[in-house]
Short mmCIF file of C-alpha atoms and ligand atoms in Angstrom, two decimals:
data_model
loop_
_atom_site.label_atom_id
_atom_site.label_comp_id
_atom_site.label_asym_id
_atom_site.label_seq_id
_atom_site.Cartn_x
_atom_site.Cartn_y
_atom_site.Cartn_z
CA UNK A 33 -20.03 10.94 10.39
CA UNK A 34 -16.75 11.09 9.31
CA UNK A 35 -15.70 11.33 5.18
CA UNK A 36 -14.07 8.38 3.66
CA UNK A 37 -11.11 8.45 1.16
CA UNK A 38 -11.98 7.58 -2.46
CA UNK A 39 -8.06 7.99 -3.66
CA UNK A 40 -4.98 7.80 -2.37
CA UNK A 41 -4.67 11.28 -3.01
CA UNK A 42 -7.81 12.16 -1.66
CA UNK A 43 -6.50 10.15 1.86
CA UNK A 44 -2.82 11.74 2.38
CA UNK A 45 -4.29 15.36 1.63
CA UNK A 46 -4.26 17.13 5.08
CA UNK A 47 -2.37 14.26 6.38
CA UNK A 48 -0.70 14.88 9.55
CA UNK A 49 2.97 16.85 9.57
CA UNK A 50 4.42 13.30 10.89
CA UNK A 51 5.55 11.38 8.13
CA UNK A 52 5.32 7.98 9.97
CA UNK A 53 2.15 8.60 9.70
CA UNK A 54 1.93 9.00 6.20
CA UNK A 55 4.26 6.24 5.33
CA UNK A 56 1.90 4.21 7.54
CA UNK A 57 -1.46 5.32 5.85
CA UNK A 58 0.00 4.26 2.19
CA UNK A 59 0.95 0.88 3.09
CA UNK A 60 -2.45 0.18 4.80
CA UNK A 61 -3.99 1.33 1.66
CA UNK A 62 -2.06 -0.78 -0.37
CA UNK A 63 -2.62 -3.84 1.86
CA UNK A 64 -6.13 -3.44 2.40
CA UNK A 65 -7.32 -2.15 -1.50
CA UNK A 66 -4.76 -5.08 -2.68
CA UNK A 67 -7.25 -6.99 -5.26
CA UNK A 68 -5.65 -10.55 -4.19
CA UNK A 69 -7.82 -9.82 -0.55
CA UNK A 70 -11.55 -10.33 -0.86
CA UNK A 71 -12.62 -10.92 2.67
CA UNK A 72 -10.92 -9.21 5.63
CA UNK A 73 -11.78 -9.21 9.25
CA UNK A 74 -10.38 -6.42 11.81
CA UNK A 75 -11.10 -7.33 15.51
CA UNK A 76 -11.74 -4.18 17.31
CA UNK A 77 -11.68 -3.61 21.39
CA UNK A 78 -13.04 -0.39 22.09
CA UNK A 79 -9.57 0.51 23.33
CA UNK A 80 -7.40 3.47 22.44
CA UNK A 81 -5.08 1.59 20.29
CA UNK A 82 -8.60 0.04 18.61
CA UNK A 83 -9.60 3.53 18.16
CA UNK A 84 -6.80 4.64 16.34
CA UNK A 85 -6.76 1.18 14.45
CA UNK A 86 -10.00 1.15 13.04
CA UNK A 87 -9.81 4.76 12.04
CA UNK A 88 -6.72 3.88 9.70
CA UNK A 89 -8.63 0.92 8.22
CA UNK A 90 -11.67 2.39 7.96
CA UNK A 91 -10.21 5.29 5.94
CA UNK A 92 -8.37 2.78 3.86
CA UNK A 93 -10.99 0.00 3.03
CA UNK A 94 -12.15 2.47 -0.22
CA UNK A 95 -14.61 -0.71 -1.33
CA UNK A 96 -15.74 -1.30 2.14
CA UNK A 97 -14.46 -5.08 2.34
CA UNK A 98 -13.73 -5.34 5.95
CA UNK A 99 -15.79 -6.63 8.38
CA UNK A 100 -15.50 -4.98 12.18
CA UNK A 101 -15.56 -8.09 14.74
CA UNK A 102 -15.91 -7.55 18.81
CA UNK A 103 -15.51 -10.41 21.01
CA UNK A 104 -17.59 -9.66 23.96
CA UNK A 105 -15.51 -11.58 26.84
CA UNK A 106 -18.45 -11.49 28.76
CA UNK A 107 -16.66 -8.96 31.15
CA UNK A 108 -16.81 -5.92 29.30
CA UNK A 109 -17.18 -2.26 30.96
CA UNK A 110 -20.70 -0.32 30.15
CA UNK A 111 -18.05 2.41 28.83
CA UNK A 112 -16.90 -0.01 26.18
CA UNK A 113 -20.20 -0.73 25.50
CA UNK A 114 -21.45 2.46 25.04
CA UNK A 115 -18.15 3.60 23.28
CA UNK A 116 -18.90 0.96 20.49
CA UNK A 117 -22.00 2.00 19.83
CA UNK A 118 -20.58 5.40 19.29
CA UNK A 119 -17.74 4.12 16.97
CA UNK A 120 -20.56 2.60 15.09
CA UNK A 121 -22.27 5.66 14.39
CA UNK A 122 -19.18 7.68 13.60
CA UNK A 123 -18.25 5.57 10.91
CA UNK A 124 -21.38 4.00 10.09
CA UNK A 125 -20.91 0.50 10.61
CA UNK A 126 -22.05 -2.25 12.77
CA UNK A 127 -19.56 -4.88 14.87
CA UNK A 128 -20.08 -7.94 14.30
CA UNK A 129 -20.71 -9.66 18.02
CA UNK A 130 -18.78 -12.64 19.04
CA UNK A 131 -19.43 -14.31 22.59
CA UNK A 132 -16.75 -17.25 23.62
CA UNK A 133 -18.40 -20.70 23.74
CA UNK A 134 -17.34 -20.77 27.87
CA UNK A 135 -17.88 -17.45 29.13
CA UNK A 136 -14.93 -16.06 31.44
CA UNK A 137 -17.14 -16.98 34.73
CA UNK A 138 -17.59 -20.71 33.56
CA UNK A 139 -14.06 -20.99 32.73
CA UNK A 140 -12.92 -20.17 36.04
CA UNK A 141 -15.21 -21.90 37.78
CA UNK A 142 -14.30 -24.95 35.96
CA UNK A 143 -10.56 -24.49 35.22
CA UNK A 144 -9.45 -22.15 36.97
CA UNK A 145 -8.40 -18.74 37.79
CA UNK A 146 -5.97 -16.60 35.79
CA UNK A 147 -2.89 -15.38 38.34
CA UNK A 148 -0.16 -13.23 37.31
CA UNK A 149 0.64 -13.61 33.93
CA UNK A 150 -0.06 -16.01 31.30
CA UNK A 151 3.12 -18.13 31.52
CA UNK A 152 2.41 -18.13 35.09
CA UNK A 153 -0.91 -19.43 34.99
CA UNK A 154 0.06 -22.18 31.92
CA UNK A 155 3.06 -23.39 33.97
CA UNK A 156 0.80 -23.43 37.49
CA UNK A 157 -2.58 -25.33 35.72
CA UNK A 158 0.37 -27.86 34.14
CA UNK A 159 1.99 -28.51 37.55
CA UNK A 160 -1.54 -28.64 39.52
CA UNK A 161 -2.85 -31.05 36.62
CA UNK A 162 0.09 -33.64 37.84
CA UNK A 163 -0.90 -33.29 41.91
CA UNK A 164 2.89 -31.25 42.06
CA UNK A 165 3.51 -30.80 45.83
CA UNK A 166 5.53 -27.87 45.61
CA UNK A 167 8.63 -29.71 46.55
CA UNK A 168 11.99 -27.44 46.59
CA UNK A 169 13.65 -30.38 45.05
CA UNK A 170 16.21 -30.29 41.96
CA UNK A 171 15.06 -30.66 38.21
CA UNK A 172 16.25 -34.15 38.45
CA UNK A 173 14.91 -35.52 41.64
CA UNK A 174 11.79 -33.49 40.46
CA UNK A 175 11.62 -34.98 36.99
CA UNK A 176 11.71 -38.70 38.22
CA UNK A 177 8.61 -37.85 40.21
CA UNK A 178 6.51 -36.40 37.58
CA UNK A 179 8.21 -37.30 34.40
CA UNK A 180 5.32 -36.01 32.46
CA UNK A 181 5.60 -32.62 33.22
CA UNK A 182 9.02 -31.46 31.64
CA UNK A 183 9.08 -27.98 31.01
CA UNK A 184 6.67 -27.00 34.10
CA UNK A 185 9.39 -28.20 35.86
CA UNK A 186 12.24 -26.36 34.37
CA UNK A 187 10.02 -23.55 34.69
CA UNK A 188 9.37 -24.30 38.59
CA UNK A 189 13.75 -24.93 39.16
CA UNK A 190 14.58 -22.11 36.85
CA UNK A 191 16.71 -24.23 34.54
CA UNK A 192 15.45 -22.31 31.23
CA UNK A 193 17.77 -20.08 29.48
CA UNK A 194 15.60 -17.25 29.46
CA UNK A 195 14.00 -15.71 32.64
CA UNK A 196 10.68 -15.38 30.68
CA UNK A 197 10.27 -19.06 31.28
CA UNK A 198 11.91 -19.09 35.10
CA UNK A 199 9.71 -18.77 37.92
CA UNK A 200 12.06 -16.45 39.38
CA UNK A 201 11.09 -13.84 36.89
CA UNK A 202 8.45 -13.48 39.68
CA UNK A 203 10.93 -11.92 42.64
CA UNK A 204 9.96 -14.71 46.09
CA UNK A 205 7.14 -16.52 43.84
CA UNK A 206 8.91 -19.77 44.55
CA UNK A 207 9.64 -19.53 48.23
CA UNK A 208 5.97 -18.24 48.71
CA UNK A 209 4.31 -20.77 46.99
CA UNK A 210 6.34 -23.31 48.77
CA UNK A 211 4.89 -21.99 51.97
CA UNK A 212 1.57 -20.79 50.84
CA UNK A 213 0.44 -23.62 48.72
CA UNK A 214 -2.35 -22.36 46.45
CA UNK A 215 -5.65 -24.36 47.44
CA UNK A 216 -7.72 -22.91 43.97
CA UNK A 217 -6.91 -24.39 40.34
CA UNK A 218 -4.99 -21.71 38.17
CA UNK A 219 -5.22 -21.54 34.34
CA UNK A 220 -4.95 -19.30 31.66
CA UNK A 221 -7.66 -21.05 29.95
CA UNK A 222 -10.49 -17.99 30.02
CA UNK A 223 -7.87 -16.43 27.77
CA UNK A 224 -7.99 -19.25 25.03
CA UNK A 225 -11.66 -19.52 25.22
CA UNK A 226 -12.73 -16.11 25.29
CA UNK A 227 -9.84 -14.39 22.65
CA UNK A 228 -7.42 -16.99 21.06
CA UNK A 229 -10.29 -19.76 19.67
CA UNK A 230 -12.81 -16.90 19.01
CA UNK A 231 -10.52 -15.27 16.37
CA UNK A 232 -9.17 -18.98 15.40
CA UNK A 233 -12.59 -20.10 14.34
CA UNK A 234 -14.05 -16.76 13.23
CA UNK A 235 -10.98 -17.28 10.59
CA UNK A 236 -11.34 -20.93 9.77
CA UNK A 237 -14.99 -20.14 9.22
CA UNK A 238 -15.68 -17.56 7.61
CA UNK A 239 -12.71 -17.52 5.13
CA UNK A 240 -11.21 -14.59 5.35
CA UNK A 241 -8.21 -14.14 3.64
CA UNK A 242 -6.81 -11.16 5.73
CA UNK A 243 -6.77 -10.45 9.53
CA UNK A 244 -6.09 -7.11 10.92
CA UNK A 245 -5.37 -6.41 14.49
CA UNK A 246 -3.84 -4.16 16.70
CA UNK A 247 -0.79 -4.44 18.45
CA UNK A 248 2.15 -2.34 18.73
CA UNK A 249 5.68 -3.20 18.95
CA UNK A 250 6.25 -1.02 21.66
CA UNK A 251 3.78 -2.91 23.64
CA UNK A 252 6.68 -5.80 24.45
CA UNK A 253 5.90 -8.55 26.55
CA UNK A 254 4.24 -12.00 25.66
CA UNK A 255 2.00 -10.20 23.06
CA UNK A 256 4.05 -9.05 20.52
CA UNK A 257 6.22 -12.12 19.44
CA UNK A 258 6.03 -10.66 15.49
CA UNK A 259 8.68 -8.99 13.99
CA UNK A 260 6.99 -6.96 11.18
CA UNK A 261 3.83 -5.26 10.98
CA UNK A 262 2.40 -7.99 8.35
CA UNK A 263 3.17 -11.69 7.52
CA UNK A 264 1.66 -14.34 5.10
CA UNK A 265 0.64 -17.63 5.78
CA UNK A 266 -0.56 -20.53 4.03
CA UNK A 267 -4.19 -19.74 5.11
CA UNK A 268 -4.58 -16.14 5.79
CA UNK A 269 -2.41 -13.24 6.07
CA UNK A 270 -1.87 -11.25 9.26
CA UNK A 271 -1.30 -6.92 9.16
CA UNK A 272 -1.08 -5.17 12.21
CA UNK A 273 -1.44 -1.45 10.74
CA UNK A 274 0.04 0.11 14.65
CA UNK A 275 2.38 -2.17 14.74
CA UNK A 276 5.46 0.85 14.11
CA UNK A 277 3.25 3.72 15.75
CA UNK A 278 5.27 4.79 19.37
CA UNK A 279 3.31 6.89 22.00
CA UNK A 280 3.79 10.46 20.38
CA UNK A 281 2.74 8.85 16.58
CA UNK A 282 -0.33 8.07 18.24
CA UNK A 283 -1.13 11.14 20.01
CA UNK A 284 -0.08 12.93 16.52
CA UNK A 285 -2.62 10.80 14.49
CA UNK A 286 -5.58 11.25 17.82
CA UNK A 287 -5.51 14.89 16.96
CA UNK A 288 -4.75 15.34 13.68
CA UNK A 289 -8.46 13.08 13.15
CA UNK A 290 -10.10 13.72 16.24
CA UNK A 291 -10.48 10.57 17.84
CA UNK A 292 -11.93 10.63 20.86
CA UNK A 293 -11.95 7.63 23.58
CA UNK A 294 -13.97 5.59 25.57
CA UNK A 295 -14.68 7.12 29.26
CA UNK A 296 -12.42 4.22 30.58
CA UNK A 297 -9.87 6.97 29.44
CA UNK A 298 -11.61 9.93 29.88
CA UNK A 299 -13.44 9.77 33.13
CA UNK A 300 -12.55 6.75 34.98
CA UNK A 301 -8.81 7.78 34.38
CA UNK A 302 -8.10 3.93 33.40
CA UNK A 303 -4.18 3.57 31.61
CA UNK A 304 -5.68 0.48 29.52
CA UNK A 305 -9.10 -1.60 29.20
CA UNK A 306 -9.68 -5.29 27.92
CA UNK A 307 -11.40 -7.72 30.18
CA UNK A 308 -12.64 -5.85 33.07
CA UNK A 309 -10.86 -6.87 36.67
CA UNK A 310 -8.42 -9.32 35.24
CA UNK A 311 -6.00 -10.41 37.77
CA UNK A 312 -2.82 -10.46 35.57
CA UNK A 313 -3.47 -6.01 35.26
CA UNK A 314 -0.52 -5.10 37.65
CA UNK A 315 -2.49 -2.46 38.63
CA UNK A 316 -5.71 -4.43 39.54
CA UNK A 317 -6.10 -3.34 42.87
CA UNK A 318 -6.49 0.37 41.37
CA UNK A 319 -8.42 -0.71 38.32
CA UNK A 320 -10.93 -2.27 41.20
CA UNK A 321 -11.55 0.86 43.25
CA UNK A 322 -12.39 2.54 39.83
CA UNK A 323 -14.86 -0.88 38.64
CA UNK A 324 -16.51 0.08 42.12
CA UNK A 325 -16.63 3.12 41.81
CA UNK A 326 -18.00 3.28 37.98
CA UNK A 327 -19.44 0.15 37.32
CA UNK A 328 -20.92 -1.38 40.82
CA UNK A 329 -22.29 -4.19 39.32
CA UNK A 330 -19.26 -5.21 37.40
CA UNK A 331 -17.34 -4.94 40.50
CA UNK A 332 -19.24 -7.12 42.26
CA UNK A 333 -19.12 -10.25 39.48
CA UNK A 334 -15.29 -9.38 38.92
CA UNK A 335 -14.90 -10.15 42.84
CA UNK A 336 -16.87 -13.26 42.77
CA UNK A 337 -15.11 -14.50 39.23
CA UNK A 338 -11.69 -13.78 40.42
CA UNK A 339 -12.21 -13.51 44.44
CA UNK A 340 -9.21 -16.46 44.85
CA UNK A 341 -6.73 -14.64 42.54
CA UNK A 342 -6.74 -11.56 43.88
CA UNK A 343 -6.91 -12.94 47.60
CA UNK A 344 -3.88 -14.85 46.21
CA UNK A 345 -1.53 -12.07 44.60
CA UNK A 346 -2.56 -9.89 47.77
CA UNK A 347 -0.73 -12.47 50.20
CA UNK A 348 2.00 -12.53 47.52
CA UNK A 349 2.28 -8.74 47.33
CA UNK A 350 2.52 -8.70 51.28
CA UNK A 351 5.41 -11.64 51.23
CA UNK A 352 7.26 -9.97 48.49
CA UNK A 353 7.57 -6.68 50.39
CA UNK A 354 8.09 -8.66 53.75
CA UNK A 355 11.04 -10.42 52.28
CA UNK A 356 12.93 -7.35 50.37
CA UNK A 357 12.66 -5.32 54.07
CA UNK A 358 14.45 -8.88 55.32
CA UNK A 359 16.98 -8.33 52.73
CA UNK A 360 17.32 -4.82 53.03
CA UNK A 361 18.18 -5.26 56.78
CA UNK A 362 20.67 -7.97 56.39
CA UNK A 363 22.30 -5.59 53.59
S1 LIG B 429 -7.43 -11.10 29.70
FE1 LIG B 429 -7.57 -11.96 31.77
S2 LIG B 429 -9.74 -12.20 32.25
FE2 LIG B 429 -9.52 -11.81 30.03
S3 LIG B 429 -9.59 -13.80 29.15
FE3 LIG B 429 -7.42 -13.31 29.46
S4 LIG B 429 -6.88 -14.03 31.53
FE4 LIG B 429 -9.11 -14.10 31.33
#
C-alpha cells in the first residue's frame, strides 16, 4: 500500500526533478484540502491517464473526502476489471459502481449504433429521425423539405464555418452515403446513457460540490472543449488535475511513483481503453483482433452490439481508398 501525504511538505519531498509536476501537485492540494469543498467525486476509468489521476488525488485528499466513482459501461475489458481491483488495494479504497440505466447493448438495439465519431452519429440519428433521403440537393432546396432539421442539414451541405461541423471533415462520407444508404439507425445515444447522464445524476444526487476528472489538453478533439484545468459553476465546480500534463510529464510522474497499468497496456499492447470495441476507435479493426484474441467472449458481444457499424465503416474504408486511387490516377 502506498503512504499518503499528511503536509504539503511531507507531499513535494522526493517530488519528481520536473517542476510541472510539482507546480501541479500544489494546486491539487490546494483545490482538493480547500475547506469550502466537503463532498468531492473523482470518476476513475482504469485507464493510464486514470492511473496517473487518481494517484495525484489520492495523495492530495489528506482528510480522505473524495469518493472514487467507476461507471461500468457494461462493456468493460476483464483487464480493467481486474486492474481496479488492484488500484483498490494499492490505495486502499473501494470504487463506487455505477451501471447506466440502458446498458450499451439496449441502446443500440433500440437507438442505434454509434459510427464514426460523435458529431457524426448526432448529425446521422437527427437526419434518419426526419426519413432524410440522402438527396445531393442544396441547403435551400434541402431545408424546404425538412425544415425541422436545420443544422443536420448544414452539416450534410457543408455550409458551417468550421469543418468540425461539415460532413466533409469525413474525406468521400457524402458521396458514399449517397450511394450506400445506411439501412441501420445511427446514434450517439449509448454515449449519453452510459457516461454523460451517469456523471449528471451522480452530481445532482449526491451533492457534491467538486468533480474531478481526467482529461488532458493535449488530448484535442471533441473532448476537451475547456480552457483551464478548473472552472466554477453555480452548482459544482469542475478540476481536471492532468489537464497541463503532455506525454513526457506523464511518463516523468509514472516513474517517479511507480504506477503501473492495466494489461490493456502491458500485454494486449492496446494505445487506449474505454468502452471495449467501440466503433468510433480509428483503430477498431486492430483493437478487435486483440478483444479476440484476449477477451473471446467480449469479442463476440462487441460483434453482435456493433456488427452494423463496423460492417458499415468497412465499406466506407474500402470506398475511401477506391476513390483517392481514382484521384490519384486522374492527377
Ligand atoms: S464510447 Fe463508444 S461504445 Fe462507449 S458509450 Fe460512447 S459511443 Fe458507446
Amino acid at each position: 500500500m502506498v503512504q499518503k501525504a499528511n503536509t504539503i511538505e511531507e507531499l513535494l519531498n522526493g517530488c519528481p526533478v520536473n517542476q510541472m509536476i510539482c507546480d501541479n501537485l500544489i494546486r491539487a492540494w490546494a483545490i482538493i484540502n480547500n475547506t469550502k469543498y466537503k463532498k468531492i467525486v473523482c470518476a476513475i476509468s482504469g485507464g493510464s491517464d486514470s492511473d496517473v489521476m487518481l494517484d495525484i488525488v489520492w495523495r492530495c485528499d489528506k482528510d480522505n473526502k473524495v469518493d472514487y466513482v467507476w461507471f461500468d459501461t457494461g462493456l468493460e475489458y476483464q483487464a480493467t476489471k481486474n486492474h481496479l481491483k488492484y488500484l483498490e488495494e494499492r490505495y486502499d479504497i473501494t470504487f463506487v459502481k455505477k451501471r447506466p440505466k440502458i446498458p450499451i447493448p439496449a441502446s443500440c438495439k433500440n437507438y442505434g449504433e454509434p459510427f464514426m465519431s460523435k458529431i457524426t452519429s448526432e448529425f446521422l440519428q437527427r437526419l434518419q429521425r426526419h426519413n432524410f433521403q440522402w438527396e445531393d440537393e442544396d441547403f435551400d432546396t434541402l431545408y424546404k423539405k425538412y425544415p425541422k432539421c436545420q443544422s443536420a442539414l448544414q452539416w450534410w451541405c457543408n455550409t458551417n464555418l468550421t469543418d468540425n461541423f461539415n460532413i466533409r471533415r469525413n474525406k468521400y462520407l457524402k458521396e458514399f452515403m449517397i450511394q450506400n444508404n445506411p439501412t441501420f439507425k445511427i446514434s450517439n445515444r449509448c454515449c449519453k446513457y452510459a457516461k454523460k447522464d451517469l456523471i449528471h445524476n451522480l452530481l445532482k444526487e449526491e451533492d457534491y460540490d467538486l468533480n474531478i476528472f481526467g482529461v488532458r489538453k493535449t488530448e484535442g478533439g471533441a473532448r476537451v472543449r475547456y480552457g483551464n484545468c478548473f472552472d466554477e459553476s453555480d452548482k459544482y465546480d469542475n478540476y481536471r488535475p492532468l489537464f497541463w500534463y503532455k506525454n513526457s510529464d506523464k511518463e516523468d510522474y509514472e516513474k517517479a511513483y511507480g504506477i503501473i497499468h492495466s494489461k490493456c497496456y502491458t500485454e494486449y499492447g492496446l494505445k487506449r481503453t474505454g468502452c471495449c470495441g467501440c466503433p468510433y476507435g480509428r483503430d477498431f479493426e486492430n483493437e478487435l483482433d486483440v478483444i479476440e484474441k484476449y477477451e473471446p467472449k467480449l469479442y463476440k458481444a462487441v460483434t453482435n452490439i456493433f456488427k452494423d457499424s463496423y460492417e458499415y465503416t468497412r465499406k466506407y474504408m474500402e470506398f475511401r481508398k477506391m476513390m483517392d486511387e481514382k484521384e490519384r490516377i486522374k492527377q
